[in-house]
């Protein structure tokens, strides 16, 4: 549980980031990867782009996985070397491609033949070369929420695996394109290592197919997706990176000299962040008791958007140490019925003014905030 003494005295709602836990997490990843000098871990900037957090991750020697021109900019500003930045996304705009080429990023993860043609055209205009990997849709199912499954044939992502050889041959005919390798990403918040094992099997099949066609990929990127324990963040503050990385050491048949890339987002930053909110009112309605807090889905959209669960802790009530636990719906102030964080949730007796933490909110929290209802965006602070 967080303690109130660790919190800054600032206007709620806000995010608080535990940079010591972030460092432990980064160290745990290092411990599992440092013996493999052909491995590259790129932090998925989309999970949390707070400048101080980005700087800490960059300083720890990670690369960056970006999905927009803005993210490439943020990664460069935080000190990620361009040579360790990869850029994915189904809809890269011309200006984003231009800026990434000028910055000299490691490679584009290209998602269609049309995009490849545009990158080639822009590289030619800039009189430079573009390094590209192809994002292949592996058609592998993942056991997670439908909104965060990305590797099924019906998803918009990637190039159909049947088209892989064709697009690589096209790329090889383009003067300004260097074909680098293959990229995959099957989904997010995955806790079953079997999903990653299935991806390994598919990658091995794709590699066999490449070789049969006389082609070779120097880089294999297996994306991100490792999940975290939202139910009990204090039991598992650092995800099981050992099991995750071992799945790939065991499952992938890498060829001589191949570089292996990972793109972890959530697993790096989720547990180090909490959203801190204050209880405004406790309303006993006809059938329910509502704890109405000053944070809404504008600050943390995951419950409303994905039905996601974030553990709720009444930090003030914990210091009072009184009162029978009661069932509350913890809801925000937004004018939408979906603005609910948890329902029928057992908490110690809660009062106006209590500080409440929504845990495991370091990933896809602050970064997905919106200004709906003309609400100010929440700020992120580092824990003292
Ligand atoms: N690589 C690619 C190509 C991705 O699309 C993603 C996430 C990642 C890496 C990082 O995945 P992670 O390691 O964080 O699972 N907003 C949703 C999650 C969306 C994930 C989108 N892509 C949520 O709040 O659960």
mmCIF file of C-alpha atoms and ligand atoms in Angstrom:
data_model
loop_
_atom_site.group_PDB
_atom_site.id
_atom_site.type_symbol
_atom_site.label_atom_id
_atom_site.label_comp_id
_atom_site.label_asym_id
_atom_site.label_seq_id
_atom_site.Cartn_x
_atom_site.Cartn_y
_atom_site.Cartn_z
ATOM 1 C CA UNK A 1 0.000 0.000 0.000
ATOM 2 C CA UNK A 2 1.157 3.531 -0.712
ATOM 3 C CA UNK A 3 1.617 5.785 2.267
ATOM 4 C CA UNK A 4 0.344 9.349 2.419
ATOM 5 C CA UNK A 5 3.743 10.640 3.590
ATOM 6 C CA UNK A 6 5.202 9.698 0.215
ATOM 7 C CA UNK A 7 2.797 11.967 -1.658
ATOM 8 C CA UNK A 8 3.360 15.556 -2.751
ATOM 9 C CA UNK A 9 0.882 18.173 -1.484
ATOM 10 C CA UNK A 10 -0.514 19.174 -4.836
ATOM 11 C CA UNK A 11 -3.932 19.468 -6.416
ATOM 12 C CA UNK A 12 -5.591 16.117 -7.113
ATOM 13 C CA UNK A 13 -6.032 14.212 -9.348
ATOM 14 C CA UNK A 14 -2.423 13.511 -10.255
ATOM 15 C CA UNK A 15 -0.125 10.604 -11.039
ATOM 16 C CA UNK A 16 2.659 9.608 -8.709
ATOM 17 C CA UNK A 17 5.616 7.616 -10.018
ATOM 18 C CA UNK A 18 7.880 5.470 -7.871
ATOM 19 C CA UNK A 19 11.193 5.834 -9.673
ATOM 20 C CA UNK A 20 12.930 3.446 -7.269
ATOM 21 C CA UNK A 21 10.539 0.686 -8.348
ATOM 22 C CA UNK A 22 11.066 1.690 -11.974
ATOM 23 C CA UNK A 23 14.801 1.261 -11.452
ATOM 24 C CA UNK A 24 14.306 -2.171 -9.857
ATOM 25 C CA UNK A 25 12.207 -3.148 -12.867
ATOM 26 C CA UNK A 26 14.823 -1.923 -15.331
ATOM 27 C CA UNK A 27 17.527 -3.755 -13.373
ATOM 28 C CA UNK A 28 15.452 -6.952 -13.465
ATOM 29 C CA UNK A 29 15.210 -6.704 -17.266
ATOM 30 C CA UNK A 30 18.946 -6.114 -17.484
ATOM 31 C CA UNK A 31 19.628 -9.154 -15.333
ATOM 32 C CA UNK A 32 17.710 -11.354 -17.783
ATOM 33 C CA UNK A 33 19.081 -9.849 -20.981
ATOM 34 C CA UNK A 34 22.659 -8.745 -20.373
ATOM 35 C CA UNK A 35 24.232 -12.046 -21.388
ATOM 36 C CA UNK A 36 22.727 -11.761 -24.857
ATOM 37 C CA UNK A 37 24.633 -9.139 -26.817
ATOM 38 C CA UNK A 38 22.353 -9.607 -29.845
ATOM 39 C CA UNK A 39 19.231 -8.649 -27.809
ATOM 40 C CA UNK A 40 17.723 -5.153 -27.854
ATOM 41 C CA UNK A 41 14.959 -4.074 -25.485
ATOM 42 C CA UNK A 42 13.022 -1.075 -26.788
ATOM 43 C CA UNK A 43 10.739 0.610 -24.301
ATOM 44 C CA UNK A 44 7.273 1.177 -25.843
ATOM 45 C CA UNK A 45 6.938 4.935 -25.360
ATOM 46 C CA UNK A 46 3.152 4.757 -25.811
ATOM 47 C CA UNK A 47 2.802 3.322 -22.288
ATOM 48 C CA UNK A 48 4.109 6.426 -20.528
ATOM 49 C CA UNK A 49 5.973 9.358 -22.060
ATOM 50 C CA UNK A 50 6.503 11.474 -18.940
ATOM 51 C CA UNK A 51 9.855 13.183 -19.722
ATOM 52 C CA UNK A 52 11.510 12.177 -16.428
ATOM 53 C CA UNK A 53 10.410 8.569 -16.850
ATOM 54 C CA UNK A 54 11.669 8.491 -20.437
ATOM 55 C CA UNK A 55 15.002 9.955 -19.343
ATOM 56 C CA UNK A 56 15.426 7.325 -16.638
ATOM 57 C CA UNK A 57 14.702 4.501 -19.078
ATOM 58 C CA UNK A 58 17.006 5.980 -21.711
ATOM 59 C CA UNK A 59 19.779 6.434 -19.126
ATOM 60 C CA UNK A 60 19.428 2.735 -18.241
ATOM 61 C CA UNK A 61 20.473 1.910 -21.808
ATOM 62 C CA UNK A 62 17.185 0.866 -23.404
ATOM 63 C CA UNK A 63 16.047 1.607 -26.927
ATOM 64 C CA UNK A 64 12.630 3.063 -27.799
ATOM 65 C CA UNK A 65 9.645 1.729 -29.713
ATOM 66 C CA UNK A 66 7.588 4.574 -31.163
ATOM 67 C CA UNK A 67 4.288 4.760 -33.015
ATOM 68 C CA UNK A 68 4.153 8.427 -33.980
ATOM 69 C CA UNK A 69 6.329 11.363 -34.956
ATOM 70 C CA UNK A 70 5.613 12.871 -31.553
ATOM 71 C CA UNK A 71 6.923 9.780 -29.805
ATOM 72 C CA UNK A 72 10.088 9.761 -31.927
ATOM 73 C CA UNK A 73 10.587 13.401 -30.927
ATOM 74 C CA UNK A 74 9.982 12.646 -27.239
ATOM 75 C CA UNK A 75 12.358 9.664 -27.338
ATOM 76 C CA UNK A 76 15.143 11.696 -28.949
ATOM 77 C CA UNK A 77 14.636 14.546 -26.461
ATOM 78 C CA UNK A 78 14.900 12.082 -23.566
ATOM 79 C CA UNK A 79 18.242 10.809 -24.843
ATOM 80 C CA UNK A 80 17.365 7.535 -26.574
ATOM 81 C CA UNK A 81 19.931 7.101 -29.357
ATOM 82 C CA UNK A 82 18.356 7.295 -32.827
ATOM 83 C CA UNK A 83 20.165 4.051 -33.647
ATOM 84 C CA UNK A 84 17.988 2.263 -31.040
ATOM 85 C CA UNK A 85 14.629 3.751 -32.078
ATOM 86 C CA UNK A 86 12.126 1.691 -34.051
ATOM 87 C CA UNK A 87 8.971 3.179 -35.534
ATOM 88 C CA UNK A 88 5.771 1.151 -36.069
ATOM 89 C CA UNK A 89 2.156 2.067 -36.820
ATOM 90 C CA UNK A 90 -0.366 1.403 -39.581
ATOM 91 C CA UNK A 91 -0.772 5.048 -40.496
ATOM 92 C CA UNK A 92 2.509 6.901 -40.588
ATOM 93 C CA UNK A 93 2.034 10.402 -42.055
ATOM 94 C CA UNK A 94 4.523 11.811 -44.573
ATOM 95 C CA UNK A 95 5.911 14.377 -42.097
ATOM 96 C CA UNK A 96 6.449 11.621 -39.537
ATOM 97 C CA UNK A 97 8.375 9.515 -42.049
ATOM 98 C CA UNK A 98 10.425 12.539 -43.149
ATOM 99 C CA UNK A 99 11.403 13.483 -39.597
ATOM 100 C CA UNK A 100 12.268 9.906 -38.661
ATOM 101 C CA UNK A 101 14.477 9.557 -41.752
ATOM 102 C CA UNK A 102 16.240 12.823 -40.958
ATOM 103 C CA UNK A 103 16.809 11.692 -37.366
ATOM 104 C CA UNK A 104 18.351 8.446 -38.666
ATOM 105 C CA UNK A 105 16.252 5.993 -36.643
ATOM 106 C CA UNK A 106 17.207 2.300 -36.578
ATOM 107 C CA UNK A 107 14.275 1.131 -38.692
ATOM 108 C CA UNK A 108 10.651 1.490 -39.668
ATOM 109 C CA UNK A 109 8.311 -1.372 -38.928
ATOM 110 C CA UNK A 110 6.326 -1.202 -42.135
ATOM 111 C CA UNK A 111 2.710 -2.338 -42.183
ATOM 112 C CA UNK A 112 1.725 -2.252 -45.884
ATOM 113 C CA UNK A 113 3.158 -2.216 -49.391
ATOM 114 C CA UNK A 114 1.701 1.228 -49.946
ATOM 115 C CA UNK A 115 3.534 2.548 -46.885
ATOM 116 C CA UNK A 116 6.769 0.999 -48.182
ATOM 117 C CA UNK A 117 6.335 2.869 -51.462
ATOM 118 C CA UNK A 118 5.797 6.175 -49.650
ATOM 119 C CA UNK A 119 8.855 5.629 -47.428
ATOM 120 C CA UNK A 120 10.902 4.869 -50.533
ATOM 121 C CA UNK A 121 9.657 7.991 -52.275
ATOM 122 C CA UNK A 122 10.467 10.203 -49.280
ATOM 123 C CA UNK A 123 13.896 8.609 -48.769
ATOM 124 C CA UNK A 124 14.644 9.267 -52.440
ATOM 125 C CA UNK A 125 13.591 12.927 -52.128
ATOM 126 C CA UNK A 126 15.796 13.308 -49.057
ATOM 127 C CA UNK A 127 18.633 11.567 -50.849
ATOM 128 C CA UNK A 128 18.995 9.052 -48.040
ATOM 129 C CA UNK A 129 18.265 5.381 -47.350
ATOM 130 C CA UNK A 130 15.469 3.858 -45.262
ATOM 131 C CA UNK A 131 15.919 0.745 -43.155
ATOM 132 C CA UNK A 132 12.703 -1.268 -42.962
ATOM 133 C CA UNK A 133 11.381 -4.348 -41.246
ATOM 134 C CA UNK A 134 7.986 -5.731 -42.121
ATOM 135 C CA UNK A 135 5.364 -6.169 -39.485
ATOM 136 C CA UNK A 136 3.865 -9.547 -40.213
ATOM 137 C CA UNK A 137 0.442 -10.387 -38.871
ATOM 138 C CA UNK A 138 1.185 -13.837 -37.423
ATOM 139 C CA UNK A 139 -2.494 -14.787 -37.047
ATOM 140 C CA UNK A 140 -1.844 -15.964 -33.513
ATOM 141 C CA UNK A 141 -4.596 -15.567 -30.929
ATOM 142 C CA UNK A 142 -3.744 -14.078 -27.544
ATOM 143 C CA UNK A 143 -5.653 -14.495 -24.307
ATOM 144 C CA UNK A 144 -6.470 -10.900 -23.519
ATOM 145 C CA UNK A 145 -9.121 -8.229 -24.053
ATOM 146 C CA UNK A 146 -10.362 -7.979 -27.671
ATOM 147 C CA UNK A 147 -9.378 -4.298 -27.841
ATOM 148 C CA UNK A 148 -5.739 -5.126 -27.165
ATOM 149 C CA UNK A 149 -5.391 -8.202 -29.378
ATOM 150 C CA UNK A 150 -3.392 -7.284 -32.446
ATOM 151 C CA UNK A 151 -2.037 -10.426 -34.053
ATOM 152 C CA UNK A 152 -5.166 -12.028 -35.508
ATOM 153 C CA UNK A 153 -5.835 -12.017 -39.249
ATOM 154 C CA UNK A 154 -8.879 -9.785 -38.759
ATOM 155 C CA UNK A 155 -6.877 -7.059 -36.968
ATOM 156 C CA UNK A 156 -5.753 -4.003 -38.941
ATOM 157 C CA UNK A 157 -2.105 -4.536 -38.069
ATOM 158 C CA UNK A 158 0.715 -5.859 -40.176
ATOM 159 C CA UNK A 159 1.058 -7.599 -43.504
ATOM 160 C CA UNK A 160 -0.640 -10.951 -44.073
ATOM 161 C CA UNK A 161 1.897 -13.732 -43.628
ATOM 162 C CA UNK A 162 1.032 -15.038 -47.105
ATOM 163 C CA UNK A 163 2.301 -11.736 -48.576
ATOM 164 C CA UNK A 164 5.614 -11.684 -46.690
ATOM 165 C CA UNK A 165 7.873 -12.979 -49.439
ATOM 166 C CA UNK A 166 6.254 -10.746 -52.045
ATOM 167 C CA UNK A 167 6.745 -7.512 -50.059
ATOM 168 C CA UNK A 168 10.355 -8.363 -49.228
ATOM 169 C CA UNK A 169 11.106 -8.922 -52.908
ATOM 170 C CA UNK A 170 9.495 -5.587 -53.713
ATOM 171 C CA UNK A 171 11.630 -3.905 -51.044
ATOM 172 C CA UNK A 172 14.775 -5.459 -52.446
ATOM 173 C CA UNK A 173 14.082 -3.880 -55.799
ATOM 174 C CA UNK A 174 13.850 -0.403 -54.305
ATOM 175 C CA UNK A 175 17.120 1.463 -54.509
ATOM 176 C CA UNK A 176 16.765 3.431 -51.297
ATOM 177 C CA UNK A 177 15.388 0.679 -49.084
ATOM 178 C CA UNK A 178 17.417 -1.654 -46.889
ATOM 179 C CA UNK A 179 15.453 -4.712 -45.820
ATOM 180 C CA UNK A 180 16.241 -5.334 -42.144
ATOM 181 C CA UNK A 181 13.906 -8.025 -40.892
ATOM 182 C CA UNK A 182 10.565 -9.066 -39.460
ATOM 183 C CA UNK A 183 8.416 -7.559 -36.738
ATOM 184 C CA UNK A 184 5.551 -9.124 -34.775
ATOM 185 C CA UNK A 185 3.294 -8.064 -31.921
ATOM 186 C CA UNK A 186 0.375 -10.223 -30.806
ATOM 187 C CA UNK A 187 -1.277 -8.170 -28.093
ATOM 188 C CA UNK A 188 -0.961 -6.671 -24.668
ATOM 189 C CA UNK A 189 -1.472 -7.674 -21.004
ATOM 190 C CA UNK A 190 -0.551 -11.281 -21.799
ATOM 191 C CA UNK A 191 0.085 -13.438 -18.755
ATOM 192 C CA UNK A 192 0.172 -16.841 -20.412
ATOM 193 C CA UNK A 193 3.627 -17.662 -21.672
ATOM 194 C CA UNK A 194 1.973 -20.133 -24.086
ATOM 195 C CA UNK A 195 0.864 -17.141 -26.163
ATOM 196 C CA UNK A 196 4.484 -16.073 -26.597
ATOM 197 C CA UNK A 197 5.490 -19.690 -27.226
ATOM 198 C CA UNK A 198 2.887 -19.806 -30.024
ATOM 199 C CA UNK A 199 4.418 -16.646 -31.458
ATOM 200 C CA UNK A 200 7.873 -18.280 -31.376
ATOM 201 C CA UNK A 201 6.542 -21.253 -33.324
ATOM 202 C CA UNK A 202 5.040 -18.937 -35.914
ATOM 203 C CA UNK A 203 8.255 -16.926 -36.212
ATOM 204 C CA UNK A 204 10.202 -20.156 -36.751
ATOM 205 C CA UNK A 205 7.795 -21.148 -39.522
ATOM 206 C CA UNK A 206 8.141 -17.734 -41.151
ATOM 207 C CA UNK A 207 11.928 -18.018 -41.010
ATOM 208 C CA UNK A 208 11.792 -21.429 -42.696
ATOM 209 C CA UNK A 209 9.595 -19.960 -45.388
ATOM 210 C CA UNK A 210 12.024 -17.077 -45.879
ATOM 211 C CA UNK A 211 14.958 -19.418 -46.261
ATOM 212 C CA UNK A 212 13.056 -21.589 -48.720
ATOM 213 C CA UNK A 213 12.617 -18.434 -50.788
ATOM 214 C CA UNK A 214 16.324 -17.677 -50.530
ATOM 215 C CA UNK A 215 15.809 -14.697 -48.207
ATOM 216 C CA UNK A 216 17.222 -13.790 -44.817
ATOM 217 C CA UNK A 217 16.128 -11.426 -42.044
ATOM 218 C CA UNK A 218 18.905 -9.990 -39.901
ATOM 219 C CA UNK A 219 16.469 -8.702 -37.289
ATOM 220 C CA UNK A 220 13.588 -10.408 -35.528
ATOM 221 C CA UNK A 221 11.345 -8.181 -33.411
ATOM 222 C CA UNK A 222 8.834 -10.005 -31.230
ATOM 223 C CA UNK A 223 7.039 -6.877 -29.992
ATOM 224 C CA UNK A 224 5.816 -6.434 -26.434
ATOM 225 C CA UNK A 225 2.805 -7.579 -24.466
ATOM 226 C CA UNK A 226 3.985 -8.972 -21.131
ATOM 227 C CA UNK A 227 1.240 -8.319 -18.573
ATOM 228 C CA UNK A 228 1.280 -7.263 -14.930
ATOM 229 C CA UNK A 229 -0.643 -8.241 -11.795
ATOM 230 C CA UNK A 230 -3.421 -5.664 -11.506
ATOM 231 C CA UNK A 231 -5.164 -7.678 -8.764
ATOM 232 C CA UNK A 232 -2.295 -7.617 -6.330
ATOM 233 C CA UNK A 233 0.406 -5.114 -7.322
ATOM 234 C CA UNK A 234 2.252 -5.390 -3.992
ATOM 235 C CA UNK A 235 2.639 -9.167 -4.441
ATOM 236 C CA UNK A 236 4.175 -8.713 -7.899
ATOM 237 C CA UNK A 237 5.675 -5.233 -8.203
ATOM 238 C CA UNK A 238 8.187 -6.534 -10.775
ATOM 239 C CA UNK A 239 6.805 -8.800 -13.530
ATOM 240 C CA UNK A 240 8.235 -12.238 -14.150
ATOM 241 C CA UNK A 241 10.813 -11.282 -16.752
ATOM 242 C CA UNK A 242 12.675 -14.548 -16.295
ATOM 243 C CA UNK A 243 9.729 -16.626 -17.516
ATOM 244 C CA UNK A 244 9.062 -14.168 -20.332
ATOM 245 C CA UNK A 245 12.583 -14.034 -21.751
ATOM 246 C CA UNK A 246 13.127 -17.772 -21.259
ATOM 247 C CA UNK A 247 10.106 -18.455 -23.451
ATOM 248 C CA UNK A 248 11.980 -16.819 -26.317
ATOM 249 C CA UNK A 249 15.377 -18.374 -25.567
ATOM 250 C CA UNK A 250 13.687 -21.756 -25.622
ATOM 251 C CA UNK A 251 11.168 -21.223 -28.383
ATOM 252 C CA UNK A 252 12.941 -19.192 -31.047
ATOM 253 C CA UNK A 253 15.344 -20.732 -33.518
ATOM 254 C CA UNK A 254 17.476 -17.714 -34.270
ATOM 255 C CA UNK A 255 19.916 -17.912 -37.157
ATOM 256 C CA UNK A 256 23.594 -17.057 -36.883
ATOM 257 C CA UNK A 257 24.140 -13.340 -36.276
ATOM 258 C CA UNK A 258 20.457 -12.454 -36.002
ATOM 259 C CA UNK A 259 19.489 -9.584 -33.700
ATOM 260 C CA UNK A 260 16.464 -10.053 -31.465
ATOM 261 C CA UNK A 261 14.294 -7.085 -30.464
ATOM 262 C CA UNK A 262 11.651 -6.720 -27.738
ATOM 263 C CA UNK A 263 9.192 -3.852 -27.264
ATOM 264 C CA UNK A 264 8.005 -3.874 -23.668
ATOM 265 C CA UNK A 265 5.752 -1.089 -22.427
ATOM 266 C CA UNK A 266 3.307 -2.000 -19.676
ATOM 267 C CA UNK A 267 5.637 -4.430 -17.895
ATOM 268 C CA UNK A 268 8.212 -1.656 -17.485
ATOM 269 C CA UNK A 269 6.034 1.119 -16.081
ATOM 270 C CA UNK A 270 2.586 -0.088 -14.925
ATOM 271 C CA UNK A 271 3.394 -0.935 -11.310
ATOM 272 C CA UNK A 272 5.474 2.144 -10.553
ATOM 273 C CA UNK A 273 2.510 4.517 -11.072
ATOM 274 C CA UNK A 274 -0.685 5.328 -9.180
ATOM 275 C CA UNK A 275 -3.419 7.817 -9.844
ATOM 276 C CA UNK A 276 -4.112 9.827 -6.699
ATOM 277 C CA UNK A 277 -7.582 11.247 -6.331
ATOM 278 C CA UNK A 278 -9.653 12.772 -3.553
ATOM 279 C CA UNK A 279 -13.128 11.757 -2.461
ATOM 280 C CA UNK A 280 -15.487 14.661 -3.104
ATOM 281 C CA UNK A 281 -18.743 13.212 -1.854
ATOM 282 C CA UNK A 282 -20.179 9.994 -0.488
ATOM 283 C CA UNK A 283 -23.665 9.548 -1.813
ATOM 284 C CA UNK A 284 -26.048 6.948 -0.464
ATOM 285 C CA UNK A 285 -28.360 6.375 -3.413
ATOM 286 C CA UNK A 286 -31.347 4.072 -3.486
ATOM 287 C CA UNK A 287 -29.473 0.855 -4.157
ATOM 288 C CA UNK A 288 -25.831 1.851 -4.058
ATOM 289 C CA UNK A 289 -23.319 3.829 -2.142
ATOM 290 C CA UNK A 290 -21.135 5.991 -4.345
ATOM 291 C CA UNK A 291 -17.731 7.329 -3.476
ATOM 292 C CA UNK A 292 -17.497 10.205 -5.933
ATOM 293 C CA UNK A 293 -13.866 11.109 -6.568
ATOM 294 C CA UNK A 294 -12.240 13.997 -8.422
ATOM 295 C CA UNK A 295 -10.588 11.762 -11.047
ATOM 296 C CA UNK A 296 -12.609 10.486 -13.972
ATOM 297 C CA UNK A 297 -12.081 8.520 -17.139
ATOM 298 C CA UNK A 298 -10.450 11.628 -18.543
ATOM 299 C CA UNK A 299 -7.574 10.860 -16.154
ATOM 300 C CA UNK A 300 -7.598 7.044 -16.363
ATOM 301 C CA UNK A 301 -9.649 5.611 -19.199
ATOM 302 C CA UNK A 302 -8.754 1.921 -18.861
ATOM 303 C CA UNK A 303 -11.743 0.848 -16.701
ATOM 304 C CA UNK A 304 -14.274 2.610 -18.944
ATOM 305 C CA UNK A 305 -12.576 1.648 -22.193
ATOM 306 C CA UNK A 306 -11.457 -1.935 -21.597
ATOM 307 C CA UNK A 307 -13.360 -2.883 -18.448
ATOM 308 C CA UNK A 308 -9.923 -2.945 -16.821
ATOM 309 C CA UNK A 309 -9.447 -3.348 -13.100
ATOM 310 C CA UNK A 310 -7.238 -1.092 -10.994
ATOM 311 C CA UNK A 311 -6.910 -1.789 -7.303
ATOM 312 C CA UNK A 312 -8.396 1.053 -5.245
ATOM 313 C CA UNK A 313 -6.937 2.000 -1.873
ATOM 314 C CA UNK A 314 -8.298 4.589 0.517
ATOM 315 C CA UNK A 315 -5.025 5.929 1.901
ATOM 316 C CA UNK A 316 -6.600 8.277 4.439
ATOM 317 C CA UNK A 317 -8.983 5.692 5.858
ATOM 318 C CA UNK A 318 -6.004 3.381 6.325
ATOM 319 C CA UNK A 319 -4.452 5.967 8.661
ATOM 320 C CA UNK A 320 -7.740 6.371 10.600
ATOM 321 C CA UNK A 321 -7.948 2.618 11.046
ATOM 322 C CA UNK A 322 -11.626 2.678 11.921
ATOM 323 C CA UNK A 323 -14.953 1.638 10.487
ATOM 324 C CA UNK A 324 -16.355 -1.538 9.009
ATOM 325 C CA UNK A 325 -15.560 -2.075 5.345
ATOM 326 C CA UNK A 326 -18.495 -1.053 3.152
ATOM 327 C CA UNK A 327 -19.318 -1.657 -0.500
ATOM 328 C CA UNK A 328 -18.841 1.360 -2.753
ATOM 329 C CA UNK A 329 -19.015 2.149 -6.405
ATOM 330 C CA UNK A 330 -16.054 4.447 -6.923
ATOM 331 C CA UNK A 331 -17.053 6.857 -9.670
ATOM 332 C CA UNK A 332 -15.737 10.018 -11.290
ATOM 333 C CA UNK A 333 -17.340 13.378 -12.033
ATOM 334 C CA UNK A 334 -17.648 12.998 -15.840
ATOM 335 C CA UNK A 335 -21.122 13.266 -17.333
ATOM 336 C CA UNK A 336 -21.178 9.691 -18.611
ATOM 337 C CA UNK A 337 -22.476 6.547 -16.940
ATOM 338 C CA UNK A 338 -19.322 4.695 -17.925
ATOM 339 C CA UNK A 339 -17.270 6.922 -15.634
ATOM 340 C CA UNK A 340 -16.883 4.196 -13.027
ATOM 341 C CA UNK A 341 -13.617 2.816 -11.658
ATOM 342 C CA UNK A 342 -14.940 -0.118 -9.597
ATOM 343 C CA UNK A 343 -18.368 -1.373 -8.497
ATOM 344 C CA UNK A 344 -19.428 -3.054 -5.237
ATOM 345 C CA UNK A 345 -15.934 -2.608 -3.953
ATOM 346 C CA UNK A 346 -15.130 -3.190 -0.323
ATOM 347 C CA UNK A 347 -13.358 -0.224 1.298
ATOM 348 C CA UNK A 348 -13.024 1.086 4.828
ATOM 349 C CA UNK A 349 -15.621 3.771 5.621
ATOM 350 C CA UNK A 350 -14.836 6.585 3.236
ATOM 351 C CA UNK A 351 -15.363 10.311 3.806
ATOM 352 C CA UNK A 352 -15.173 13.530 1.866
ATOM 353 C CA UNK A 353 -11.531 14.609 1.589
ATOM 354 C CA UNK A 354 -10.009 11.113 1.747
ATOM 355 C CA UNK A 355 -7.078 10.469 -0.572
ATOM 356 C CA UNK A 356 -7.593 7.427 -2.750
ATOM 357 C CA UNK A 357 -5.042 5.629 -4.929
ATOM 358 C CA UNK A 358 -5.781 3.741 -8.136
ATOM 359 C CA UNK A 359 -2.859 1.388 -8.381
ATOM 360 C CA UNK A 360 -0.899 -0.051 -11.346
ATOM 361 C CA UNK A 361 -1.643 3.062 -13.367
ATOM 362 C CA UNK A 362 1.857 3.848 -14.621
ATOM 363 C CA UNK A 363 1.127 2.367 -18.063
ATOM 364 C CA UNK A 364 -1.566 3.737 -20.397
ATOM 365 C CA UNK A 365 -2.722 6.106 -17.663
ATOM 366 C CA UNK A 366 -1.478 9.680 -17.842
ATOM 367 C CA UNK A 367 -0.642 9.259 -21.516
ATOM 368 C CA UNK A 368 -4.259 8.397 -22.439
ATOM 369 C CA UNK A 369 -5.766 11.311 -20.513
ATOM 370 C CA UNK A 370 -8.123 13.646 -22.352
ATOM 371 C CA UNK A 371 -9.580 17.087 -21.855
ATOM 372 C CA UNK A 372 -13.214 16.030 -22.167
ATOM 373 C CA UNK A 373 -15.564 18.228 -20.133
ATOM 374 C CA UNK A 374 -12.818 20.895 -20.375
ATOM 375 C CA UNK A 375 -10.988 19.160 -17.581
ATOM 376 C CA UNK A 376 -7.292 19.925 -17.071
ATOM 377 C CA UNK A 377 -4.904 17.087 -17.914
ATOM 378 C CA UNK A 378 -3.510 15.304 -14.839
ATOM 379 C CA UNK A 379 0.164 15.935 -14.054
ATOM 380 C CA UNK A 380 2.719 13.292 -13.151
ATOM 381 C CA UNK A 381 5.047 13.684 -10.138
ATOM 382 C CA UNK A 382 7.989 11.618 -9.008
ATOM 383 C CA UNK A 383 7.830 10.102 -5.548
ATOM 384 C CA UNK A 384 10.249 11.728 -3.057
HETATM 385 N N1 LIG B 1 4.789 -2.962 -29.759
HETATM 386 C C1 LIG B 1 3.692 -2.678 -30.474
HETATM 387 C C2 LIG B 1 3.750 -2.753 -31.932
HETATM 388 C C3 LIG B 1 2.489 -2.339 -29.822
HETATM 389 O O1 LIG B 1 1.402 -2.076 -30.533
HETATM 390 C C4 LIG B 1 2.448 -2.281 -28.410
HETATM 391 C C5 LIG B 1 1.225 -1.915 -27.697
HETATM 392 C C6 LIG B 1 3.648 -2.567 -27.701
HETATM 393 C C7 LIG B 1 4.780 -2.911 -28.419
HETATM 394 C C8 LIG B 1 3.709 -2.527 -26.215
HETATM 395 O O2 LIG B 1 2.862 -3.443 -25.642
HETATM 396 P P1 LIG B 1 2.917 -3.716 -24.062
HETATM 397 O O3 LIG B 1 4.264 -4.309 -23.738
HETATM 398 O O4 LIG B 1 2.719 -2.428 -23.378
HETATM 399 O O5 LIG B 1 1.816 -4.658 -23.845
HETATM 400 N N2 LIG B 1 -3.946 1.032 -24.066
HETATM 401 C C9 LIG B 1 -4.036 -0.405 -23.830
HETATM 402 C C10 LIG B 1 -2.811 -1.121 -24.365
HETATM 403 C C11 LIG B 1 -2.597 -0.895 -25.826
HETATM 404 C C12 LIG B 1 -1.327 -1.524 -26.344
HETATM 405 C C13 LIG B 1 -1.045 -1.075 -27.730
HETATM 406 N N3 LIG B 1 0.152 -1.595 -28.299
HETATM 407 C C14 LIG B 1 -4.258 -0.648 -22.349
HETATM 408 O O6 LIG B 1 -4.417 0.319 -21.609
HETATM 409 O O7 LIG B 1 -4.319 -1.796 -21.909
#
